[in-house]
Coordinates of C-alpha atoms and ligand atoms in Angstrom, one line a residue:
M1 CA 162.8 90.0 315.8
T2 CA 159.2 91.3 315.4
A3 CA 158.8 92.8 318.7
R4 CA 160.7 94.5 321.6
K5 CA 159.7 94.5 325.2
S6 CA 160.1 98.0 326.3
T7 CA 162.5 97.7 329.1
A8 CA 162.2 100.4 331.0
R9 CA 158.8 99.2 331.9
T10 CA 158.9 95.8 332.2
R11 CA 160.6 93.1 334.2
T12 CA 162.4 90.2 332.5
D13 CA 162.2 86.6 334.3
P14 CA 165.4 85.0 334.2
K15 CA 164.1 81.5 334.7
P16 CA 161.7 80.7 331.9
A17 CA 158.1 80.4 333.4
P18 CA 156.0 77.2 333.7
S19 CA 153.6 77.7 331.2
A20 CA 149.4 77.9 332.1
P21 CA 147.0 76.2 329.7
L22 CA 146.0 78.9 326.7
S23 CA 142.7 79.2 325.3
V24 CA 142.3 81.9 322.6
A25 CA 138.9 84.0 322.3
V26 CA 138.2 85.7 319.1
L27 CA 136.5 88.6 318.8
A28 CA 134.4 88.6 315.9
A29 CA 130.9 89.8 316.5
G30 CA 130.4 93.1 315.3
Q31 CA 129.0 94.3 312.1
G32 CA 131.6 96.7 310.9
K33 CA 129.3 99.8 310.1
R34 CA 132.4 101.5 308.5
M35 CA 132.7 98.9 305.8
H36 CA 129.2 100.0 304.4
S37 CA 128.6 96.8 303.3
E38 CA 126.3 94.1 303.7
L39 CA 128.9 91.6 304.3
P40 CA 129.6 91.4 308.0
K41 CA 133.1 93.1 308.4
V42 CA 134.9 89.8 309.7
L43 CA 133.9 88.1 306.1
Q44 CA 135.1 90.8 304.5
P45 CA 138.0 89.2 301.9
L46 CA 141.5 89.5 302.8
A47 CA 143.9 88.1 300.1
G48 CA 140.6 85.8 298.9
V49 CA 139.7 84.6 302.2
P50 CA 137.4 86.3 305.0
L51 CA 139.5 88.2 307.9
L52 CA 138.3 85.6 310.4
W53 CA 139.9 83.1 308.7
H54 CA 143.5 84.3 309.0
V55 CA 142.5 84.9 312.4
L56 CA 141.6 81.5 313.1
E57 CA 144.7 80.3 311.4
L58 CA 147.0 82.2 313.5
A59 CA 145.0 81.1 316.5
A60 CA 145.6 77.5 315.5
S61 CA 149.3 78.1 314.9
L62 CA 149.8 78.4 318.7
S63 CA 148.2 74.6 319.2
P64 CA 146.0 76.3 322.3
E65 CA 143.9 74.2 324.2
A66 CA 140.6 75.8 322.7
I67 CA 139.7 78.9 320.5
H68 CA 136.2 80.0 321.3
V69 CA 135.1 82.6 318.5
V70 CA 132.3 85.1 319.4
Y71 CA 130.1 85.8 316.4
G72 CA 127.1 87.4 316.0
Y73 CA 126.2 90.1 313.6
G74 CA 125.7 87.5 310.2
G75 CA 125.2 85.1 312.4
E76 CA 125.4 81.8 311.1
R77 CA 126.7 82.9 307.8
V78 CA 129.9 83.6 309.5
R79 CA 129.9 80.1 311.0
E80 CA 129.7 78.6 307.4
A81 CA 132.0 80.9 305.7
C82 CA 134.7 80.1 307.4
A83 CA 134.1 76.4 307.6
G84 CA 134.0 76.6 303.5
V85 CA 137.4 78.7 303.4
R86 CA 139.0 75.4 305.3
E87 CA 138.9 73.0 302.2
A88 CA 140.1 76.0 299.9
C89 CA 143.2 76.7 302.3
T90 CA 144.5 73.4 303.3
D91 CA 146.6 71.7 301.7
E92 CA 149.3 68.8 302.7
N93 CA 152.4 70.2 304.0
E94 CA 151.9 74.3 304.1
R95 CA 148.6 75.3 305.8
L96 CA 147.5 74.7 308.9
S97 CA 143.6 72.5 308.6
A98 CA 140.9 74.0 310.8
P99 CA 141.9 73.8 314.5
A100 CA 139.7 70.6 316.0
T101 CA 139.0 72.6 319.0
L102 CA 137.0 75.6 317.3
Q103 CA 134.0 76.9 319.8
W104 CA 131.7 79.1 318.3
V105 CA 129.6 81.4 321.1
R106 CA 127.4 83.6 320.2
Q107 CA 126.9 87.2 321.4
E108 CA 123.3 88.1 321.0
Q109 CA 123.4 91.7 321.3
Q110 CA 126.9 93.4 320.4
L111 CA 127.7 95.5 323.6
G112 CA 131.1 95.4 323.2
T113 CA 134.1 94.2 323.0
G114 CA 134.3 93.7 326.8
H115 CA 130.4 92.1 326.8
A116 CA 132.0 90.0 323.9
L117 CA 134.9 88.5 325.6
A118 CA 132.6 88.0 328.7
Q119 CA 130.3 85.3 326.3
A120 CA 133.6 83.5 325.8
L121 CA 135.1 83.2 329.3
A122 CA 131.8 81.4 330.4
H123 CA 133.5 78.6 328.7
I124 CA 137.3 79.1 329.8
P125 CA 138.4 77.2 332.7
E126 CA 139.6 79.4 335.8
Q127 CA 143.1 78.2 335.6
H128 CA 143.4 79.1 331.6
Q129 CA 145.7 81.7 330.4
V130 CA 143.4 83.7 327.7
L131 CA 144.8 85.2 324.7
V132 CA 142.3 87.5 323.2
L133 CA 142.4 88.4 319.4
Y134 CA 140.2 90.7 317.4
G135 CA 138.6 89.3 314.3
D136 CA 139.6 92.6 312.4
V137 CA 143.2 92.2 313.2
P138 CA 144.6 89.6 310.6
L139 CA 148.2 90.1 309.9
L140 CA 149.6 89.3 313.3
R141 CA 152.7 86.9 313.5
T142 CA 152.9 84.0 315.3
E143 CA 156.2 84.7 316.9
T144 CA 154.6 88.2 318.2
L145 CA 152.1 86.0 319.8
R146 CA 154.5 83.8 321.5
A147 CA 156.6 86.5 322.8
L148 CA 153.3 88.2 324.3
I149 CA 152.6 85.1 326.2
A150 CA 156.0 84.4 327.2
L151 CA 156.1 87.8 328.7
A152 CA 152.3 87.2 330.4
A153 CA 153.0 83.7 331.7
P154 CA 152.0 81.8 333.7
Q155 CA 149.7 84.2 335.9
G156 CA 150.5 87.9 334.4
I157 CA 148.9 90.2 332.0
A158 CA 150.6 91.5 328.7
L159 CA 149.3 93.9 326.3
L160 CA 150.2 94.3 322.8
T161 CA 150.7 97.9 321.9
A162 CA 152.3 99.7 319.3
T163 CA 153.9 103.4 318.2
V164 CA 152.1 104.3 315.1
A165 CA 152.1 107.6 312.6
D166 CA 148.5 107.7 312.4
P167 CA 146.7 106.7 315.5
T168 CA 143.0 107.5 314.5
G169 CA 140.4 105.2 315.5
Y170 CA 142.7 103.4 317.8
G171 CA 142.8 103.1 322.1
R172 CA 145.1 105.4 323.2
I173 CA 147.7 103.8 326.0
V174 CA 148.3 106.5 328.6
R175 CA 151.1 106.1 331.0
E176 CA 151.9 107.3 334.2
R177 CA 154.9 109.9 334.2
R178 CA 157.5 107.3 335.2
G179 CA 156.3 105.3 332.3
P180 CA 154.0 102.3 333.6
L181 CA 150.6 102.0 332.2
R182 CA 147.4 103.7 333.4
R183 CA 144.5 102.8 331.2
I184 CA 143.5 102.7 327.7
V185 CA 141.4 105.2 326.6
E186 CA 139.1 105.0 323.4
Q187 CA 139.5 107.7 320.7
A188 CA 136.1 108.8 321.3
D189 CA 136.4 109.8 324.9
A190 CA 139.7 111.0 324.5
S191 CA 140.7 114.5 325.2
A192 CA 142.6 116.3 322.5
G193 CA 146.1 115.9 324.3
E194 CA 145.4 111.9 324.7
R195 CA 144.5 112.0 321.0
R196 CA 147.7 113.5 320.0
L197 CA 149.6 110.1 321.8
R198 CA 150.8 108.0 319.0
E199 CA 151.2 104.7 321.4
I200 CA 147.9 102.8 320.7
S201 CA 146.3 99.6 322.1
T202 CA 146.5 96.7 319.4
G203 CA 143.6 95.2 321.3
V204 CA 145.1 91.7 321.7
M205 CA 146.2 90.9 324.9
V206 CA 146.9 87.5 327.6
A207 CA 145.5 87.4 331.0
P208 CA 144.6 84.6 333.3
A209 CA 140.6 83.7 332.6
R210 CA 140.3 84.7 336.6
Q211 CA 141.4 88.0 336.6
L212 CA 139.7 88.6 333.1
R213 CA 136.2 87.0 335.0
R214 CA 136.7 89.6 338.2
Y215 CA 137.1 92.7 335.8
L216 CA 134.8 92.2 333.3
A217 CA 132.3 91.9 335.7
Q218 CA 133.2 95.3 336.9
L219 CA 133.1 97.1 333.5
A220 CA 129.9 99.7 333.0
P221 CA 129.1 100.9 329.3
R222 CA 129.7 104.6 330.7
N223 CA 131.4 106.2 327.7
A224 CA 130.9 108.2 324.7
Q225 CA 129.7 104.8 322.8
R226 CA 127.4 103.5 325.4
E227 CA 129.4 100.1 325.4
Y228 CA 131.4 97.7 327.5
Y229 CA 135.1 98.1 326.8
L230 CA 137.2 95.4 327.4
T231 CA 140.3 97.9 327.4
D232 CA 138.6 99.0 330.5
V233 CA 139.7 95.7 332.2
V234 CA 143.5 96.9 331.7
G235 CA 142.9 100.6 334.0
L236 CA 140.5 98.5 336.6
A237 CA 143.7 95.5 336.9
R238 CA 145.8 98.6 337.5
R239 CA 144.2 100.3 339.9
A240 CA 143.7 97.0 341.7
G241 CA 147.7 97.0 342.0
L242 CA 148.2 94.4 339.1
R243 CA 151.1 94.5 336.7
V244 CA 150.3 94.9 333.5
Q245 CA 153.2 94.3 331.0
T246 CA 153.6 95.8 327.3
L247 CA 154.9 94.8 324.4
A248 CA 155.6 97.3 321.8
A249 CA 155.2 95.8 318.0
D250 CA 158.3 96.7 316.0
D251 CA 156.1 96.1 312.7
T252 CA 153.5 98.4 312.9
A253 CA 152.0 96.8 309.6
E254 CA 151.1 93.7 311.5
V255 CA 148.9 95.4 314.2
L256 CA 146.8 96.5 311.5
G257 CA 142.9 96.7 312.7
I258 CA 140.6 96.7 309.7
N259 CA 137.4 98.8 310.2
D260 CA 137.1 100.5 306.8
K261 CA 138.0 99.8 302.7
Q262 CA 141.0 101.8 303.1
Q263 CA 142.5 99.4 305.6
L264 CA 141.3 96.4 303.8
A265 CA 143.3 97.7 300.9
A266 CA 146.5 98.3 303.1
A267 CA 146.2 95.2 304.4
E268 CA 146.1 93.7 301.3
A269 CA 148.9 95.5 299.9
E270 CA 151.2 94.3 303.0
Y271 CA 149.7 90.7 302.6
R272 CA 151.2 90.9 298.8
R273 CA 154.6 92.4 300.2
R274 CA 155.0 90.1 302.9
R275 CA 154.4 87.0 300.4
A276 CA 156.7 88.6 298.1
R277 CA 159.4 88.6 300.7
E278 CA 158.5 85.0 301.6
L279 CA 159.1 83.9 298.0
M280 CA 162.2 85.9 297.3
Q281 CA 163.8 84.8 300.6
R282 CA 163.3 81.3 298.9
G283 CA 165.3 82.2 296.0
V284 CA 162.5 83.6 293.6
T285 CA 162.8 86.6 291.0
I286 CA 159.7 88.6 291.2
T287 CA 160.2 91.6 288.7
D288 CA 158.0 93.6 290.4
P289 CA 156.8 92.9 294.3
A290 CA 154.2 95.4 294.2
R291 CA 152.5 93.5 290.9
I292 CA 152.2 90.2 292.0
D293 CA 149.2 88.5 293.7
I294 CA 150.1 85.2 295.9
Y295 CA 147.4 83.5 298.0
G296 CA 147.7 80.1 299.7
A297 CA 150.2 77.5 299.6
V298 CA 153.3 77.9 297.2
S299 CA 155.9 75.9 296.6
V300 CA 158.9 76.6 294.4
G301 CA 162.0 75.2 293.5
R302 CA 165.4 77.2 292.7
D303 CA 165.5 79.9 289.9
V304 CA 162.1 80.6 289.6
L305 CA 161.0 84.0 287.9
L306 CA 157.8 85.5 288.2
D307 CA 157.0 88.5 285.7
V308 CA 154.9 91.3 286.4
N309 CA 150.9 91.0 287.5
V310 CA 151.4 87.0 287.7
A311 CA 149.1 85.6 290.1
L312 CA 149.1 82.5 291.9
Q313 CA 146.4 81.0 294.2
G314 CA 147.7 77.6 296.1
P315 CA 148.0 75.3 296.1
V316 CA 150.7 76.1 293.4
R317 CA 154.0 74.0 292.8
L318 CA 156.7 75.5 290.5
G319 CA 159.7 73.3 289.6
D320 CA 163.5 74.3 289.4
G321 CA 164.0 77.2 286.5
V322 CA 160.1 77.6 286.1
Q323 CA 159.6 81.4 284.4
V324 CA 155.8 82.7 284.7
G325 CA 155.4 85.4 281.9
R326 CA 153.4 88.6 282.2
N327 CA 149.9 88.5 283.3
C328 CA 149.8 84.8 284.2
I329 CA 147.3 83.4 286.6
I330 CA 148.3 80.0 288.3
K331 CA 145.5 78.0 290.4
N332 CA 145.7 74.6 292.1
S333 CA 148.1 73.3 289.3
S334 CA 151.9 72.1 289.1
I335 CA 154.3 72.7 286.7
G336 CA 157.7 71.1 286.1
A337 CA 161.4 72.0 286.2
G338 CA 162.1 74.6 283.1
T339 CA 158.6 74.7 281.9
L340 CA 158.3 78.5 280.4
L341 CA 154.4 80.2 280.4
Y342 CA 154.5 82.8 278.3
A343 CA 152.1 86.1 278.9
N344 CA 148.8 85.3 280.0
C345 CA 148.3 82.1 280.0
V346 CA 145.1 80.9 282.5
V347 CA 146.3 77.6 284.1
N348 CA 143.6 76.2 286.3
D349 CA 143.4 72.6 288.3
A350 CA 145.9 71.3 285.8
D351 CA 149.3 69.5 285.9
I352 CA 152.2 70.5 283.3
G353 CA 155.6 68.5 283.3
A354 CA 158.9 69.7 282.6
D355 CA 160.5 71.4 279.6
C356 CA 157.1 72.5 277.9
R357 CA 156.7 75.7 276.3
I358 CA 152.6 77.4 276.9
G359 CA 151.4 80.2 275.5
P360 CA 151.1 83.0 275.1
F361 CA 147.6 83.1 275.5
A362 CA 147.2 79.5 276.4
H363 CA 144.1 78.2 278.5
L364 CA 144.2 74.8 281.0
R365 CA 141.7 74.5 282.6
P366 CA 140.6 71.3 285.0
G367 CA 141.7 68.3 284.4
A368 CA 144.6 69.0 281.6
R369 CA 147.8 66.8 282.1
V370 CA 150.2 67.8 279.9
A371 CA 153.6 65.6 279.5
A372 CA 157.1 67.0 279.5
T373 CA 158.7 69.0 276.5
A374 CA 155.0 69.7 275.0
H375 CA 154.3 72.6 273.4
L376 CA 151.0 74.2 273.7
G377 CA 150.7 77.7 272.0
N378 CA 148.4 80.9 271.5
F379 CA 144.8 80.2 271.7
V380 CA 144.7 76.8 272.6
E381 CA 142.6 75.6 275.3
I382 CA 143.3 72.1 276.8
K383 CA 140.3 70.7 279.2
N384 CA 140.1 67.2 281.0
S385 CA 142.9 66.1 278.5
A386 CA 146.2 64.3 278.9
I387 CA 148.8 65.4 276.2
G388 CA 151.9 63.3 275.6
A389 CA 155.4 63.8 276.1
G390 CA 157.1 66.1 273.2
S391 CA 153.6 66.8 271.5
K392 CA 152.3 70.2 270.1
V393 CA 149.3 72.0 269.9
N394 CA 150.3 75.7 268.3
H395 CA 147.6 77.6 267.5
L396 CA 143.8 78.4 268.0
S397 CA 142.8 74.7 269.1
Y398 CA 140.3 73.2 271.5
V399 CA 141.4 70.0 273.0
G400 CA 138.8 68.8 275.6
D401 CA 138.2 65.2 277.2
S402 CA 141.1 63.4 274.7
D403 CA 143.7 61.4 275.4
V404 CA 146.6 62.7 273.1
G405 CA 149.9 60.4 272.7
S406 CA 153.2 61.3 272.3
G407 CA 154.8 63.2 269.8
V408 CA 151.6 64.1 268.2
N409 CA 151.4 67.4 265.9
I410 CA 147.9 69.1 266.4
G411 CA 147.3 71.8 263.1
A412 CA 145.8 75.2 263.5
G413 CA 142.3 75.4 264.8
T414 CA 141.7 71.6 265.3
I415 CA 138.7 71.4 267.3
T416 CA 137.7 67.9 269.2
C417 CA 133.9 67.9 268.9
N418 CA 133.2 66.7 272.2
Y419 CA 129.8 67.4 273.6
D420 CA 126.3 66.4 271.7
G421 CA 124.4 68.3 273.8
V422 CA 123.9 65.6 276.7
T423 CA 127.3 63.6 276.7
K424 CA 130.9 64.5 276.4
W425 CA 132.8 62.0 274.5
R426 CA 136.4 61.3 274.6
T427 CA 138.7 61.5 271.7
R428 CA 141.6 59.2 271.4
I429 CA 144.7 60.3 269.1
G430 CA 147.6 57.6 269.0
D431 CA 151.1 58.4 269.6
G432 CA 152.9 60.0 266.3
A433 CA 149.7 61.3 264.7
F434 CA 149.6 64.2 262.6
I435 CA 146.3 66.1 262.5
G436 CA 146.4 68.4 259.4
S437 CA 144.7 72.2 260.4
G438 CA 141.2 72.9 260.6
S439 CA 139.9 69.3 261.3
M440 CA 136.8 68.6 263.7
L441 CA 137.1 65.5 265.4
V442 CA 133.9 64.6 266.4
A443 CA 133.9 62.3 269.5
P444 CA 134.0 59.5 269.9
V445 CA 136.9 59.0 267.7
S446 CA 140.2 57.1 267.4
I447 CA 143.0 58.5 265.7
G448 CA 145.3 55.4 265.2
A449 CA 149.1 55.9 266.2
G450 CA 151.3 57.6 263.5
A451 CA 148.1 58.6 261.5
T452 CA 148.0 61.5 259.3
I453 CA 144.8 63.6 258.9
G454 CA 143.9 65.8 256.2
A455 CA 143.8 69.3 256.6
G456 CA 140.2 70.5 256.9
S457 CA 138.5 67.3 257.3
T458 CA 135.6 66.7 259.6
I459 CA 136.6 62.8 261.0
T460 CA 133.5 61.2 262.5
S461 CA 134.5 57.4 262.3
D462 CA 138.3 56.2 263.7
A463 CA 141.1 56.5 261.3
P464 CA 143.4 53.7 261.1
A465 CA 147.2 54.0 262.4
D466 CA 149.4 55.1 259.7
K467 CA 147.2 55.8 257.0
L468 CA 146.4 59.3 255.2
T469 CA 142.6 59.6 256.0
L470 CA 140.8 62.6 254.5
A471 CA 136.9 63.5 255.1
R472 CA 136.4 66.5 252.7
S473 CA 134.1 66.9 249.7
R474 CA 136.4 66.8 246.3
Q475 CA 137.1 70.2 244.8
L476 CA 135.7 71.0 241.5
T477 CA 136.3 73.6 238.8
I478 CA 133.6 74.2 236.2
E479 CA 135.8 74.8 232.8
Q480 CA 132.5 76.8 230.7
W481 CA 131.3 78.4 233.6
E482 CA 130.6 82.0 233.5
R483 CA 130.0 84.4 236.1
P484 CA 126.3 86.2 235.5
R485 CA 126.0 89.9 234.0
R486 CA 124.0 92.8 234.9
A487 CA 121.9 93.6 231.8
K488 CA 122.1 97.2 230.7
A489 CA 119.6 99.6 231.5
V490 CA 117.6 100.8 228.5
K491 CA 116.7 104.6 228.6
A492 CA 112.7 105.4 227.7
Ligands
UD1_506 C1 139.0 98.1 319.1 C2 139.7 98.6 320.8 C3 140.9 99.6 320.7 C4 141.8 99.2 320.1 C5 141.5 98.6 318.7 C6 142.7 97.9 317.9 C7 137.7 98.3 322.2 C8 137.0 98.8 323.1 N1 138.4 99.1 321.5 O1 138.7 99.6 318.8 O2 141.4 100.1 321.9 O3 142.5 100.1 319.6 O4 140.4 97.7 318.5 O5 142.2 97.4 316.6 O6 137.9 97.0 322.8 N2 133.7 93.0 318.5 C9 132.3 91.9 319.1 N3 131.4 92.3 320.0 C10 131.1 93.4 319.9 C11 132.0 94.8 319.8 C12 133.1 94.0 318.6 O7 132.7 90.7 318.9 O8 130.3 93.8 320.8 C13 134.6 92.5 317.4 C14 134.3 93.0 316.2 O9 133.8 92.3 315.5 C15 135.8 93.1 316.0 C16 136.6 93.8 317.3 O10 135.7 93.1 318.3 O11 136.4 92.3 315.5 C17 136.5 94.8 317.4 O12 135.9 96.0 317.2 P1 136.0 97.3 316.9 O13 134.5 97.8 317.0 O14 136.2 97.3 315.4 O15 137.0 98.2 317.9 P2 137.8 99.4 317.4 O16 136.7 100.1 317.2 O17 138.4 99.0 316.3
CA507 CA1 138.9 97.5 315.0

C-alpha cells in the first residue's frame, strides 16, 4: 500500500461511490526561480526527460476525459519539448503513448497556482471531478492518485498530504484540535509555530469543478507573495462547511516537489532506486542499485546481471542470462540470451544475438546486427553492418557498412574503408572468409566465401572465393647495402 487514509479524520464509504467524469489539470506555468536556470523548471530533466513529461504520463495513466496543461513561462518551448519526448519514450508495450486529449492552456502572467488552475477550469465541464497535479511533482504513483480519487468521489474534496522530516518550502497543514483540517498555510505566511508543523500539502487534490470555480473566484492575493494561492481554496471550502478529506502518502519520496537543483538530484536518486527495485523484483541481479541508470522501457529475461555503473536507456531488451559488465551503456538495443558484455561497451541502436561475447571496450553503433555466437573484442567498432553467426572480430577493427557472413575471422587492425568523402560504400565478406591482420578493404569490394586475405593487404578489387589473395609490395633485401657513416671531424 502506498498511502493510507487517516481514519480519525475521514469517513470510509462502504459502497463504492459512482464515479464522476475526471479531468486533470497540470500546473506548469511557473518559471522556477530557485533553479537559477535558463530552462523553465518543468523542462529540467529527470531521468533524461522533462519533469513535466513524467507528470503527463502519470495523468495519462488515469485515462481521464482530458488533461489540461497550464503553461506560460518558457512559452511554446514547453509544448514543443513535450511533443519531442513522446517519440523518445514511446514503445510498443510498456510506455504509455501521449494522451490524445492533451489540451494546452496559456497562463499569460504567473499570478499564482490558484490563478493557474482558474485558466484550466474555464475549459472543464461543471460536473467533472478535477485532479490537480503540479508540473514539479513528478514521482507520484498511479495507485496513490487512484486512492485519492476514490476518497473524493463522486462530489467530495480530497487532498494528498505527507508528514516529512524537513517541511521547508511546503504549505503546512493546519488542523483543528480534534483533527479535521482547517486550512493550509504557505511557508512565507506561516508563524514560527506553524513552520514547525511537519504535515505538508503536496498540492495534489481532487475536487468538483463546480466547487473549485466558486472558491477560486473568492481568492485574493493578500499574502506575503501577493499571489493567488490555490491552497486557500481548502480553507474557504472548510469555512463554508464542506468536508475536505485527507490522504497521507506513506512514501514521502513520492510527493517530492522539485524547486531547486538539490531536490532535482534527490528526485533523480529516488527515480534510480525505484527503477533498480523494479528490475530486482523481476529477478535481475544488480551489483549496486545506487550505481545504475535505467531510463525508459527495459524488458528482461531470467537471471540477468547488471554490474556497477551500467546505464540502460530504453527501449532495451535483455534475454535470459545476459550479463552486462561494468560501465556499459546500452541504448535502444536488444541483446540475446546468454550473451556476455564485458566492461566498458557502448551499444547504441544495435541488435545482438544469443551467446555472443562482446568487449571489453567494444562500440556497436546504429545498425549493427550481430548474429548468435559472434565474438567482438576490444576496440572494435561496428556500424550499420551485419555480422554473421560465429564470426570473430577480436581486436582493433572498424567494420562499417558491411555484410559479413558466418564463421568469418577478421584479424586485428582490419579496416573497411567505406567512405570516399561523398558516398558510403559496402563491403561484402562471404561465409568462412579469413581476413589477415592489418588489412584495408577499400569499398565497394567483395571477399568471396572461404577466401583468405594475406595480412597487411590493401584490397581494392573483389577477391575470389577459396583462394589466397594478397595485395602488398614484395619484401626486398639488398645484400650489398651499407649504412652510411659519418665522416670524422678533422681538427684545424
Ligand atoms: C506549492 C503549494 C504548496 C505545496 C507545494 C508542493 C501553492 C500556493 N503552494 O508551493 O502548498 O506544499 O507546492 O510541492 O500552491 N505554477 C503555475 N502558475 C503560477 C504559479 C505556479 O502554473 O502562477 C505552477 C508551477 O509551474 C509549479 C506549480 O504550479 O509546477 C507549483 O508552483 P511552485 O511555485 O513550485 O509552488 P511551491 O512554492 O512549491
Ligand atoms: Ca514547487
